[in-house]
Amino acid sequence: MPREIVFIGFGSNLGDRLDFCDRAVTLLSLLPHSLVTGVSSLYETEPLPEHSPGPGWFLNGIVRLETDLTPQGLLEVCREVEKSLGRDQEHRDGPRTLDLDILLYGARVINEPGLIVPHPRLHLRRFVLAPLAELAPELRHPLLNKTMQELLAQLGDRSVVRRLDPQPSQRYGARPSCGQAAAARDSA
């Protein structure tokens, strides 16, 4: 299977939010057959009341990943990462140490039990579109045929979303994939 470009949203509103976001990006960068090719800025966002996520504001961001993992395989990995970082799987809409969502998987449209891609609310949420438009402003939504920048510009969601410092390029740096790290280690 050829590599696909995947966008994964991450967020935390419980505990040390920055640490959970850093760990999520680090763990995603270690996935086999995958390479993190971009990380958005972090955005602090007010919680959306319809899901009762608690009063804590979120830190949110997006990872761009090239992978040859299947969509279901990637979903399973995301759930394991959430679980390993203390996510309460019984109360998924409550406060969370970490939330990982597959937003886009190449240009695929997927509707399977437990996995809908593009994410069904991607185009309705400022906390998703702001970092996504930062990473890939000209990327087209596979169903709506609008760019991320166009979707953000026409968005009705007026929730507060603030871009934070330090920027991810300073926090995360370049991380090799497992395959690259092994190759570098073997050649040393």
mmCIF file with all atom_site columns, N, CA, C and O in Angstrom, residues 4-11 24-25 27-29 31 34-36 38-40 60-67 69-71 73-75 77-79 81-82 98-106 115 117 119 122 127-128 131-132 135 139:
data_model
loop_
_atom_site.group_PDB
_atom_site.id
_atom_site.type_symbol
_atom_site.label_atom_id
_atom_site.label_alt_id
_atom_site.label_comp_id
_atom_site.label_asym_id
_atom_site.label_entity_id
_atom_site.label_seq_id
_atom_site.pdbx_PDB_ins_code
_atom_site.Cartn_x
_atom_site.Cartn_y
_atom_site.Cartn_z
_atom_site.occupancy
_atom_site.B_iso_or_equiv
_atom_site.pdbx_formal_charge
_atom_site.auth_seq_id
_atom_site.auth_comp_id
_atom_site.auth_asym_id
_atom_site.auth_atom_id
_atom_site.pdbx_PDB_model_num
ATOM 1   N N  . GLU A 1 4   ? 0.107   7.355  2.450  1.00 0.00 ? 4   GLU A N  1
ATOM 2   C CA . GLU A 1 4   ? -0.947  8.371  2.389  1.00 0.00 ? 4   GLU A CA 1
ATOM 3   C C  . GLU A 1 4   ? -0.545  9.521  3.305  1.00 0.00 ? 4   GLU A C  1
ATOM 4   O O  . GLU A 1 4   ? 0.143   9.312  4.308  1.00 0.00 ? 4   GLU A O  1
ATOM 5   N N  . ILE A 1 5   ? -1.011  10.699 2.973  1.00 0.00 ? 5   ILE A N  1
ATOM 6   C CA . ILE A 1 5   ? -0.830  11.846 3.863  1.00 0.00 ? 5   ILE A CA 1
ATOM 7   C C  . ILE A 1 5   ? -2.080  11.937 4.724  1.00 0.00 ? 5   ILE A C  1
ATOM 8   O O  . ILE A 1 5   ? -3.199  12.023 4.218  1.00 0.00 ? 5   ILE A O  1
ATOM 9   N N  . VAL A 1 6   ? -1.861  11.878 6.031  1.00 0.00 ? 6   VAL A N  1
ATOM 10  C CA . VAL A 1 6   ? -2.940  11.833 7.008  1.00 0.00 ? 6   VAL A CA 1
ATOM 11  C C  . VAL A 1 6   ? -2.801  13.038 7.932  1.00 0.00 ? 6   VAL A C  1
ATOM 12  O O  . VAL A 1 6   ? -1.683  13.432 8.282  1.00 0.00 ? 6   VAL A O  1
ATOM 13  N N  . PHE A 1 7   ? -3.922  13.611 8.316  1.00 0.00 ? 7   PHE A N  1
ATOM 14  C CA . PHE A 1 7   ? -3.932  14.701 9.283  1.00 0.00 ? 7   PHE A CA 1
ATOM 15  C C  . PHE A 1 7   ? -4.664  14.209 10.525 1.00 0.00 ? 7   PHE A C  1
ATOM 16  O O  . PHE A 1 7   ? -5.800  13.746 10.441 1.00 0.00 ? 7   PHE A O  1
ATOM 17  N N  . ILE A 1 8   ? -3.968  14.290 11.663 1.00 0.00 ? 8   ILE A N  1
ATOM 18  C CA . ILE A 1 8   ? -4.512  13.834 12.941 1.00 0.00 ? 8   ILE A CA 1
ATOM 19  C C  . ILE A 1 8   ? -4.598  15.031 13.877 1.00 0.00 ? 8   ILE A C  1
ATOM 20  O O  . ILE A 1 8   ? -3.601  15.720 14.118 1.00 0.00 ? 8   ILE A O  1
ATOM 21  N N  . GLY A 1 9   ? -5.793  15.273 14.403 1.00 0.00 ? 9   GLY A N  1
ATOM 22  C CA . GLY A 1 9   ? -5.976  16.319 15.396 1.00 0.00 ? 9   GLY A CA 1
ATOM 23  C C  . GLY A 1 9   ? -5.659  15.782 16.773 1.00 0.00 ? 9   GLY A C  1
ATOM 24  O O  . GLY A 1 9   ? -5.946  14.625 17.077 1.00 0.00 ? 9   GLY A O  1
ATOM 25  N N  . PHE A 1 10  ? -5.032  16.623 17.605 1.00 0.00 ? 10  PHE A N  1
ATOM 26  C CA . PHE A 1 10  ? -4.769  16.233 18.992 1.00 0.00 ? 10  PHE A CA 1
ATOM 27  C C  . PHE A 1 10  ? -5.211  17.355 19.912 1.00 0.00 ? 10  PHE A C  1
ATOM 28  O O  . PHE A 1 10  ? -5.193  18.531 19.535 1.00 0.00 ? 10  PHE A O  1
ATOM 29  N N  . GLY A 1 11  ? -5.652  16.978 21.106 1.00 0.00 ? 11  GLY A N  1
ATOM 30  C CA . GLY A 1 11  ? -6.087  17.980 22.064 1.00 0.00 ? 11  GLY A CA 1
ATOM 31  C C  . GLY A 1 11  ? -6.094  17.438 23.477 1.00 0.00 ? 11  GLY A C  1
ATOM 32  O O  . GLY A 1 11  ? -6.205  16.224 23.690 1.00 0.00 ? 11  GLY A O  1
ATOM 33  N N  . ALA A 1 24  ? 1.986   13.132 22.744 1.00 0.00 ? 24  ALA A N  1
ATOM 34  C CA . ALA A 1 24  ? 1.214   12.612 21.601 1.00 0.00 ? 24  ALA A CA 1
ATOM 35  C C  . ALA A 1 24  ? 2.012   12.759 20.310 1.00 0.00 ? 24  ALA A C  1
ATOM 36  O O  . ALA A 1 24  ? 2.117   11.814 19.516 1.00 0.00 ? 24  ALA A O  1
ATOM 37  N N  . VAL A 1 25  ? 2.589   13.931 20.090 1.00 0.00 ? 25  VAL A N  1
ATOM 38  C CA . VAL A 1 25  ? 3.377   14.152 18.873 1.00 0.00 ? 25  VAL A CA 1
ATOM 39  C C  . VAL A 1 25  ? 4.589   13.228 18.866 1.00 0.00 ? 25  VAL A C  1
ATOM 40  O O  . VAL A 1 25  ? 4.927   12.626 17.835 1.00 0.00 ? 25  VAL A O  1
ATOM 41  N N  . LEU A 1 27  ? 4.923   10.274 20.356 1.00 0.00 ? 27  LEU A N  1
ATOM 42  C CA . LEU A 1 27  ? 4.498   8.896  20.100 1.00 0.00 ? 27  LEU A CA 1
ATOM 43  C C  . LEU A 1 27  ? 4.088   8.697  18.644 1.00 0.00 ? 27  LEU A C  1
ATOM 44  O O  . LEU A 1 27  ? 4.409   7.664  18.041 1.00 0.00 ? 27  LEU A O  1
ATOM 45  N N  . LEU A 1 28  ? 3.420   9.671  18.053 1.00 0.00 ? 28  LEU A N  1
ATOM 46  C CA . LEU A 1 28  ? 3.055   9.558  16.634 1.00 0.00 ? 28  LEU A CA 1
ATOM 47  C C  . LEU A 1 28  ? 4.301   9.542  15.751 1.00 0.00 ? 28  LEU A C  1
ATOM 48  O O  . LEU A 1 28  ? 4.328   8.884  14.715 1.00 0.00 ? 28  LEU A O  1
ATOM 49  N N  . SER A 1 29  ? 5.344   10.258 16.181 1.00 0.00 ? 29  SER A N  1
ATOM 50  C CA . SER A 1 29  ? 6.580   10.292 15.382 1.00 0.00 ? 29  SER A CA 1
ATOM 51  C C  . SER A 1 29  ? 7.332   8.964  15.432 1.00 0.00 ? 29  SER A C  1
ATOM 52  O O  . SER A 1 29  ? 8.225   8.725  14.628 1.00 0.00 ? 29  SER A O  1
ATOM 53  N N  . LEU A 1 31  ? 5.771   5.956  15.188 1.00 0.00 ? 31  LEU A N  1
ATOM 54  C CA . LEU A 1 31  ? 4.991   4.896  14.539 1.00 0.00 ? 31  LEU A CA 1
ATOM 55  C C  . LEU A 1 31  ? 5.792   4.219  13.441 1.00 0.00 ? 31  LEU A C  1
ATOM 56  O O  . LEU A 1 31  ? 6.474   4.892  12.663 1.00 0.00 ? 31  LEU A O  1
ATOM 57  N N  . SER A 1 34  ? 5.808   5.126  9.161  1.00 0.00 ? 34  SER A N  1
ATOM 58  C CA . SER A 1 34  ? 5.194   6.448  9.214  1.00 0.00 ? 34  SER A CA 1
ATOM 59  C C  . SER A 1 34  ? 6.269   7.507  9.442  1.00 0.00 ? 34  SER A C  1
ATOM 60  O O  . SER A 1 34  ? 7.320   7.222  10.002 1.00 0.00 ? 34  SER A O  1
ATOM 61  N N  . LEU A 1 35  ? 5.952   8.717  9.028  1.00 0.00 ? 35  LEU A N  1
ATOM 62  C CA . LEU A 1 35  ? 6.866   9.842  9.206  1.00 0.00 ? 35  LEU A CA 1
ATOM 63  C C  . LEU A 1 35  ? 6.046   11.103 9.455  1.00 0.00 ? 35  LEU A C  1
ATOM 64  O O  . LEU A 1 35  ? 5.176   11.449 8.645  1.00 0.00 ? 35  LEU A O  1
ATOM 65  N N  . VAL A 1 36  ? 6.291   11.774 10.584 1.00 0.00 ? 36  VAL A N  1
ATOM 66  C CA . VAL A 1 36  ? 5.660   13.065 10.847 1.00 0.00 ? 36  VAL A CA 1
ATOM 67  C C  . VAL A 1 36  ? 6.331   14.092 9.946  1.00 0.00 ? 36  VAL A C  1
ATOM 68  O O  . VAL A 1 36  ? 7.542   14.279 10.001 1.00 0.00 ? 36  VAL A O  1
ATOM 69  N N  . GLY A 1 38  ? 4.853   17.312 9.521  1.00 0.00 ? 38  GLY A N  1
ATOM 70  C CA . GLY A 1 38  ? 4.463   18.661 9.921  1.00 0.00 ? 38  GLY A CA 1
ATOM 71  C C  . GLY A 1 38  ? 3.670   18.629 11.216 1.00 0.00 ? 38  GLY A C  1
ATOM 72  O O  . GLY A 1 38  ? 2.949   17.674 11.493 1.00 0.00 ? 38  GLY A O  1
ATOM 73  N N  . VAL A 1 39  ? 3.837   19.688 12.003 1.00 0.00 ? 39  VAL A N  1
ATOM 74  C CA . VAL A 1 39  ? 3.071   19.870 13.233 1.00 0.00 ? 39  VAL A CA 1
ATOM 75  C C  . VAL A 1 39  ? 2.645   21.327 13.269 1.00 0.00 ? 39  VAL A C  1
ATOM 76  O O  . VAL A 1 39  ? 3.473   22.229 13.095 1.00 0.00 ? 39  VAL A O  1
ATOM 77  N N  . SER A 1 40  ? 1.363   21.559 13.472 1.00 0.00 ? 40  SER A N  1
ATOM 78  C CA . SER A 1 40  ? 0.862   22.931 13.532 1.00 0.00 ? 40  SER A CA 1
ATOM 79  C C  . SER A 1 40  ? 1.321   23.614 14.814 1.00 0.00 ? 40  SER A C  1
ATOM 80  O O  . SER A 1 40  ? 1.853   22.972 15.730 1.00 0.00 ? 40  SER A O  1
ATOM 81  N N  . ASN A 1 60  ? -4.936  22.464 21.413 1.00 0.00 ? 60  ASN A N  1
ATOM 82  C CA . ASN A 1 60  ? -5.203  21.677 20.211 1.00 0.00 ? 60  ASN A CA 1
ATOM 83  C C  . ASN A 1 60  ? -4.134  21.923 19.173 1.00 0.00 ? 60  ASN A C  1
ATOM 84  O O  . ASN A 1 60  ? -3.525  23.000 19.135 1.00 0.00 ? 60  ASN A O  1
ATOM 85  N N  . GLY A 1 61  ? -3.931  20.937 18.327 1.00 0.00 ? 61  GLY A N  1
ATOM 86  C CA . GLY A 1 61  ? -3.019  21.067 17.197 1.00 0.00 ? 61  GLY A CA 1
ATOM 87  C C  . GLY A 1 61  ? -3.278  19.951 16.204 1.00 0.00 ? 61  GLY A C  1
ATOM 88  O O  . GLY A 1 61  ? -4.176  19.114 16.396 1.00 0.00 ? 61  GLY A O  1
ATOM 89  N N  . ILE A 1 62  ? -2.481  19.951 15.149 1.00 0.00 ? 62  ILE A N  1
ATOM 90  C CA . ILE A 1 62  ? -2.626  18.968 14.066 1.00 0.00 ? 62  ILE A CA 1
ATOM 91  C C  . ILE A 1 62  ? -1.244  18.424 13.716 1.00 0.00 ? 62  ILE A C  1
ATOM 92  O O  . ILE A 1 62  ? -0.272  19.179 13.643 1.00 0.00 ? 62  ILE A O  1
ATOM 93  N N  . VAL A 1 63  ? -1.194  17.114 13.472 1.00 0.00 ? 63  VAL A N  1
ATOM 94  C CA . VAL A 1 63  ? 0.012   16.453 12.967 1.00 0.00 ? 63  VAL A CA 1
ATOM 95  C C  . VAL A 1 63  ? -0.258  16.014 11.535 1.00 0.00 ? 63  VAL A C  1
ATOM 96  O O  . VAL A 1 63  ? -1.322  15.452 11.256 1.00 0.00 ? 63  VAL A O  1
ATOM 97  N N  . ARG A 1 64  ? 0.686   16.309 10.646 1.00 0.00 ? 64  ARG A N  1
ATOM 98  C CA . ARG A 1 64  ? 0.644   15.754 9.283  1.00 0.00 ? 64  ARG A CA 1
ATOM 99  C C  . ARG A 1 64  ? 1.593   14.565 9.274  1.00 0.00 ? 64  ARG A C  1
ATOM 100 O O  . ARG A 1 64  ? 2.752   14.677 9.668  1.00 0.00 ? 64  ARG A O  1
ATOM 101 N N  . LEU A 1 65  ? 1.078   13.426 8.834  1.00 0.00 ? 65  LEU A N  1
ATOM 102 C CA . LEU A 1 65  ? 1.796   12.168 8.912  1.00 0.00 ? 65  LEU A CA 1
ATOM 103 C C  . LEU A 1 65  ? 1.730   11.473 7.565  1.00 0.00 ? 65  LEU A C  1
ATOM 104 O O  . LEU A 1 65  ? 0.663   11.414 6.955  1.00 0.00 ? 65  LEU A O  1
ATOM 105 N N  . GLU A 1 66  ? 2.864   10.983 7.097  1.00 0.00 ? 66  GLU A N  1
ATOM 106 C CA . GLU A 1 66  ? 2.865   10.098 5.937  1.00 0.00 ? 66  GLU A CA 1
ATOM 107 C C  . GLU A 1 66  ? 2.943   8.684  6.483  1.00 0.00 ? 66  GLU A C  1
ATOM 108 O O  . GLU A 1 66  ? 3.818   8.376  7.296  1.00 0.00 ? 66  GLU A O  1
ATOM 109 N N  . THR A 1 67  ? 2.018   7.829  6.039  1.00 0.00 ? 67  THR A N  1
ATOM 110 C CA . THR A 1 67  ? 1.970   6.479  6.595  1.00 0.00 ? 67  THR A CA 1
ATOM 111 C C  . THR A 1 67  ? 1.471   5.478  5.572  1.00 0.00 ? 67  THR A C  1
ATOM 112 O O  . THR A 1 67  ? 0.761   5.849  4.640  1.00 0.00 ? 67  THR A O  1
ATOM 113 N N  . LEU A 1 69  ? 0.166   2.704  7.165  1.00 0.00 ? 69  LEU A N  1
ATOM 114 C CA . LEU A 1 69  ? -0.765  1.994  8.038  1.00 0.00 ? 69  LEU A CA 1
ATOM 115 C C  . LEU A 1 69  ? -2.167  2.119  7.452  1.00 0.00 ? 69  LEU A C  1
ATOM 116 O O  . LEU A 1 69  ? -2.512  3.142  6.859  1.00 0.00 ? 69  LEU A O  1
ATOM 117 N N  . THR A 1 70  ? -2.975  1.087  7.624  1.00 0.00 ? 70  THR A N  1
ATOM 118 C CA . THR A 1 70  ? -4.361  1.169  7.157  1.00 0.00 ? 70  THR A CA 1
ATOM 119 C C  . THR A 1 70  ? -5.124  2.155  8.030  1.00 0.00 ? 70  THR A C  1
ATOM 120 O O  . THR A 1 70  ? -4.718  2.424  9.174  1.00 0.00 ? 70  THR A O  1
ATOM 121 N N  . PRO A 1 71  ? -6.241  2.696  7.543  1.00 0.00 ? 71  PRO A N  1
ATOM 122 C CA . PRO A 1 71  ? -7.029  3.598  8.392  1.00 0.00 ? 71  PRO A CA 1
ATOM 123 C C  . PRO A 1 71  ? -7.442  2.954  9.715  1.00 0.00 ? 71  PRO A C  1
ATOM 124 O O  . PRO A 1 71  ? -7.309  3.584  10.768 1.00 0.00 ? 71  PRO A O  1
ATOM 125 N N  . GLY A 1 73  ? -5.973  0.439  11.222 1.00 0.00 ? 73  GLY A N  1
ATOM 126 C CA . GLY A 1 73  ? -4.754  0.234  12.000 1.00 0.00 ? 73  GLY A CA 1
ATOM 127 C C  . GLY A 1 73  ? -4.314  1.514  12.687 1.00 0.00 ? 73  GLY A C  1
ATOM 128 O O  . GLY A 1 73  ? -3.917  1.508  13.862 1.00 0.00 ? 73  GLY A O  1
ATOM 129 N N  . LEU A 1 74  ? -4.392  2.630  11.963 1.00 0.00 ? 74  LEU A N  1
ATOM 130 C CA . LEU A 1 74  ? -4.027  3.925  12.537 1.00 0.00 ? 74  LEU A CA 1
ATOM 131 C C  . LEU A 1 74  ? -4.998  4.310  13.651 1.00 0.00 ? 74  LEU A C  1
ATOM 132 O O  . LEU A 1 74  ? -4.578  4.823  14.690 1.00 0.00 ? 74  LEU A O  1
ATOM 133 N N  . LEU A 1 75  ? -6.282  4.038  13.458 1.00 0.00 ? 75  LEU A N  1
ATOM 134 C CA . LEU A 1 75  ? -7.268  4.323  14.501 1.00 0.00 ? 75  LEU A CA 1
ATOM 135 C C  . LEU A 1 75  ? -6.949  3.530  15.769 1.00 0.00 ? 75  LEU A C  1
ATOM 136 O O  . LEU A 1 75  ? -6.996  4.079  16.875 1.00 0.00 ? 75  LEU A O  1
ATOM 137 N N  . VAL A 1 77  ? -4.041  2.452  16.748 1.00 0.00 ? 77  VAL A N  1
ATOM 138 C CA . VAL A 1 77  ? -2.851  3.041  17.358 1.00 0.00 ? 77  VAL A CA 1
ATOM 139 C C  . VAL A 1 77  ? -3.233  4.316  18.112 1.00 0.00 ? 77  VAL A C  1
ATOM 140 O O  . VAL A 1 77  ? -2.783  4.539  19.245 1.00 0.00 ? 77  VAL A O  1
ATOM 141 N N  . CYS A 1 78  ? -4.071  5.154  17.511 1.00 0.00 ? 78  CYS A N  1
ATOM 142 C CA . CYS A 1 78  ? -4.496  6.395  18.177 1.00 0.00 ? 78  CYS A CA 1
ATOM 143 C C  . CYS A 1 78  ? -5.213  6.090  19.482 1.00 0.00 ? 78  CYS A C  1
ATOM 144 O O  . CYS A 1 78  ? -4.965  6.750  20.499 1.00 0.00 ? 78  CYS A O  1
ATOM 145 N N  . ARG A 1 79  ? -6.077  5.085  19.495 1.00 0.00 ? 79  ARG A N  1
ATOM 146 C CA . ARG A 1 79  ? -6.793  4.711  20.725 1.00 0.00 ? 79  ARG A CA 1
ATOM 147 C C  . ARG A 1 79  ? -5.821  4.183  21.783 1.00 0.00 ? 79  ARG A C  1
ATOM 148 O O  . ARG A 1 79  ? -5.974  4.464  22.976 1.00 0.00 ? 79  ARG A O  1
ATOM 149 N N  . VAL A 1 81  ? -2.623  5.079  22.056 1.00 0.00 ? 81  VAL A N  1
ATOM 150 C CA . VAL A 1 81  ? -1.888  6.248  22.549 1.00 0.00 ? 81  VAL A CA 1
ATOM 151 C C  . VAL A 1 81  ? -2.746  6.994  23.569 1.00 0.00 ? 81  VAL A C  1
ATOM 152 O O  . VAL A 1 81  ? -2.268  7.368  24.645 1.00 0.00 ? 81  VAL A O  1
ATOM 153 N N  . GLU A 1 82  ? -4.021  7.220  23.236 1.00 0.00 ? 82  GLU A N  1
ATOM 154 C CA . GLU A 1 82  ? -4.921  7.885  24.185 1.00 0.00 ? 82  GLU A CA 1
ATOM 155 C C  . GLU A 1 82  ? -4.957  7.125  25.514 1.00 0.00 ? 82  GLU A C  1
ATOM 156 O O  . GLU A 1 82  ? -4.830  7.726  26.583 1.00 0.00 ? 82  GLU A O  1
ATOM 157 N N  . LEU A 1 98  ? -6.012  13.366 26.644 1.00 0.00 ? 98  LEU A N  1
ATOM 158 C CA . LEU A 1 98  ? -5.617  13.409 25.238 1.00 0.00 ? 98  LEU A CA 1
ATOM 159 C C  . LEU A 1 98  ? -6.749  12.894 24.366 1.00 0.00 ? 98  LEU A C  1
ATOM 160 O O  . LEU A 1 98  ? -7.400  11.906 24.700 1.00 0.00 ? 98  LEU A O  1
ATOM 161 N N  . ASP A 1 99  ? -6.957  13.593 23.272 1.00 0.00 ? 99  ASP A N  1
ATOM 162 C CA . ASP A 1 99  ? -7.920  13.181 22.257 1.00 0.00 ? 99  ASP A CA 1
ATOM 163 C C  . ASP A 1 99  ? -7.183  13.190 20.924 1.00 0.00 ? 99  ASP A C  1
ATOM 164 O O  . ASP A 1 99  ? -6.519  14.179 20.590 1.00 0.00 ? 99  ASP A O  1
ATOM 165 N N  . LEU A 1 100 ? -7.241  12.088 20.201 1.00 0.00 ? 100 LEU A N  1
ATOM 166 C CA . LEU A 1 100 ? -6.651  11.995 18.860 1.00 0.00 ? 100 LEU A CA 1
ATOM 167 C C  . LEU A 1 100 ? -7.759  11.661 17.882 1.00 0.00 ? 100 LEU A C  1
ATOM 168 O O  . LEU A 1 100 ? -8.522  10.712 18.105 1.00 0.00 ? 100 LEU A O  1
ATOM 169 N N  . ASP A 1 101 ? -7.869  12.444 16.811 1.00 0.00 ? 101 ASP A N  1
ATOM 170 C CA . ASP A 1 101 ? -8.881  12.203 15.784 1.00 0.00 ? 101 ASP A CA 1
ATOM 171 C C  . ASP A 1 101 ? -8.225  12.185 14.414 1.00 0.00 ? 101 ASP A C  1
ATOM 172 O O  . ASP A 1 101 ? -7.479  13.113 14.063 1.00 0.00 ? 101 ASP A O  1
ATOM 173 N N  . ILE A 1 102 ? -8.520  11.143 13.643 1.00 0.00 ? 102 ILE A N  1
ATOM 174 C CA . ILE A 1 102 ? -8.092  11.114 12.242 1.00 0.00 ? 102 ILE A CA 1
ATOM 175 C C  . ILE A 1 102 ? -9.041  12.043 11.489 1.00 0.00 ? 102 ILE A C  1
ATOM 176 O O  . ILE A 1 102 ? -10.238 11.767 11.384 1.00 0.00 ? 102 ILE A O  1
ATOM 177 N N  . LEU A 1 103 ? -8.515  13.146 11.008 1.00 0.00 ? 103 LEU A N  1
ATOM 178 C CA . LEU A 1 103 ? -9.340  14.149 10.332 1.00 0.00 ? 103 LEU A CA 1
ATOM 179 C C  . LEU A 1 103 ? -9.450  13.862 8.842  1.00 0.00 ? 103 LEU A C  1
ATOM 180 O O  . LEU A 1 103 ? -10.539 13.932 8.269  1.00 0.00 ? 103 LEU A O  1
ATOM 181 N N  . LEU A 1 104 ? -8.315  13.582 8.224  1.00 0.00 ? 104 LEU A N  1
ATOM 182 C CA . LEU A 1 104 ? -8.246  13.295 6.791  1.00 0.00 ? 104 LEU A CA 1
ATOM 183 C C  . LEU A 1 104 ? -7.255  12.165 6.577  1.00 0.00 ? 104 LEU A C  1
ATOM 184 O O  . LEU A 1 104 ? -6.207  12.128 7.215  1.00 0.00 ? 104 LEU A O  1
ATOM 185 N N  . TYR A 1 105 ? -7.578  11.279 5.666  1.00 0.00 ? 105 TYR A N  1
ATOM 186 C CA . TYR A 1 105 ? -6.687  10.177 5.310  1.00 0.00 ? 105 TYR A CA 1
ATOM 187 C C  . TYR A 1 105 ? -6.553  10.223 3.794  1.00 0.00 ? 105 TYR A C  1
ATOM 188 O O  . TYR A 1 105 ? -7.356  9.636  3.072  1.00 0.00 ? 105 TYR A O  1
ATOM 189 N N  . GLY A 1 106 ? -5.553  10.993 3.324  1.00 0.00 ? 106 GLY A N  1
ATOM 190 C CA . GLY A 1 106 ? -5.436  11.248 1.893  1.00 0.00 ? 106 GLY A CA 1
ATOM 191 C C  . GLY A 1 106 ? -6.727  11.887 1.416  1.00 0.00 ? 106 GLY A C  1
ATOM 192 O O  . GLY A 1 106 ? -7.322  12.706 2.104  1.00 0.00 ? 106 GLY A O  1
ATOM 193 N N  . LEU A 1 115 ? -15.158 4.726  12.536 1.00 0.00 ? 115 LEU A N  1
ATOM 194 C CA . LEU A 1 115 ? -14.254 5.598  11.784 1.00 0.00 ? 115 LEU A CA 1
ATOM 195 C C  . LEU A 1 115 ? -14.980 6.237  10.605 1.00 0.00 ? 115 LEU A C  1
ATOM 196 O O  . LEU A 1 115 ? -15.409 5.537  9.676  1.00 0.00 ? 115 LEU A O  1
ATOM 197 N N  . VAL A 1 117 ? -14.206 9.328  7.930  1.00 0.00 ? 117 VAL A N  1
ATOM 198 C CA . VAL A 1 117 ? -13.202 10.253 7.402  1.00 0.00 ? 117 VAL A CA 1
ATOM 199 C C  . VAL A 1 117 ? -13.700 10.741 6.053  1.00 0.00 ? 117 VAL A C  1
ATOM 200 O O  . VAL A 1 117 ? -14.135 9.920  5.244  1.00 0.00 ? 117 VAL A O  1
ATOM 201 N N  . HIS A 1 119 ? -13.367 13.658 8.998  1.00 0.00 ? 119 HIS A N  1
ATOM 202 C CA . HIS A 1 119 ? -14.069 13.788 10.275 1.00 0.00 ? 119 HIS A CA 1
ATOM 203 C C  . HIS A 1 119 ? -15.359 14.565 10.022 1.00 0.00 ? 119 HIS A C  1
ATOM 204 O O  . HIS A 1 119 ? -15.337 15.608 9.372  1.00 0.00 ? 119 HIS A O  1
ATOM 205 N N  . LEU A 1 122 ? -15.251 18.322 11.017 1.00 0.00 ? 122 LEU A N  1
ATOM 206 C CA . LEU A 1 122 ? -14.032 19.066 10.682 1.00 0.00 ? 122 LEU A CA 1
ATOM 207 C C  . LEU A 1 122 ? -14.356 20.466 10.173 1.00 0.00 ? 122 LEU A C  1
ATOM 208 O O  . LEU A 1 122 ? -13.768 21.450 10.613 1.00 0.00 ? 122 LEU A O  1
ATOM 209 N N  . PHE A 1 127 ? -11.309 25.255 16.036 1.00 0.00 ? 127 PHE A N  1
ATOM 210 C CA . PHE A 1 127 ? -10.109 24.680 16.652 1.00 0.00 ? 127 PHE A CA 1
ATOM 211 C C  . PHE A 1 127 ? -9.478  23.598 15.785 1.00 0.00 ? 127 PHE A C  1
ATOM 212 O O  . PHE A 1 127 ? -8.322  23.241 15.994 1.00 0.00 ? 127 PHE A O  1
ATOM 213 N N  . VAL A 1 128 ? -10.189 23.083 14.806 1.00 0.00 ? 128 VAL A N  1
ATOM 214 C CA . VAL A 1 128 ? -9.633  22.133 13.845 1.00 0.00 ? 128 VAL A CA 1
ATOM 215 C C  . VAL A 1 128 ? -9.148  22.872 12.599 1.00 0.00 ? 128 VAL A C  1
ATOM 216 O O  . VAL A 1 128 ? -8.040  22.644 12.113 1.00 0.00 ? 128 VAL A O  1
ATOM 217 N N  . PRO A 1 131 ? -5.582  25.289 12.847 1.00 0.00 ? 131 PRO A N  1
ATOM 218 C CA . PRO A 1 131 ? -4.286  24.628 12.654 1.00 0.00 ? 131 PRO A CA 1
ATOM 219 C C  . PRO A 1 131 ? -4.186  23.876 11.328 1.00 0.00 ? 131 PRO A C  1
ATOM 220 O O  . PRO A 1 131 ? -3.109  23.792 10.737 1.00 0.00 ? 131 PRO A O  1
ATOM 221 N N  . LEU A 1 132 ? -5.290  23.361 10.823 1.00 0.00 ? 132 LEU A N  1
ATOM 222 C CA . LEU A 1 132 ? -5.262  22.655 9.541  1.00 0.00 ? 132 LEU A CA 1
ATOM 223 C C  . LEU A 1 132 ? -4.968  23.622 8.397  1.00 0.00 ? 132 LEU A C  1
ATOM 224 O O  . LEU A 1 132 ? -4.166  23.318 7.505  1.00 0.00 ? 132 LEU A O  1
ATOM 225 N N  . LEU A 1 135 ? -1.247  24.400 8.390  1.00 0.00 ? 135 LEU A N  1
ATOM 226 C CA . LEU A 1 135 ? -0.399  23.349 7.817  1.00 0.00 ? 135 LEU A CA 1
ATOM 227 C C  . LEU A 1 135 ? -0.625  23.152 6.322  1.00 0.00 ? 135 LEU A C  1
ATOM 228 O O  . LEU A 1 135 ? 0.323   22.871 5.591  1.00 0.00 ? 135 LEU A O  1
ATOM 229 N N  . LEU A 1 139 ? -5.192  22.552 0.826  1.00 0.00 ? 139 LEU A N  1
ATOM 230 C CA . LEU A 1 139 ? -5.729  21.191 0.838  1.00 0.00 ? 139 LEU A CA 1
ATOM 231 C C  . LEU A 1 139 ? -7.244  21.250 0.696  1.00 0.00 ? 139 LEU A C  1
ATOM 232 O O  . LEU A 1 139 ? -7.907  22.022 1.377  1.00 0.00 ? 139 LEU A O  1
#
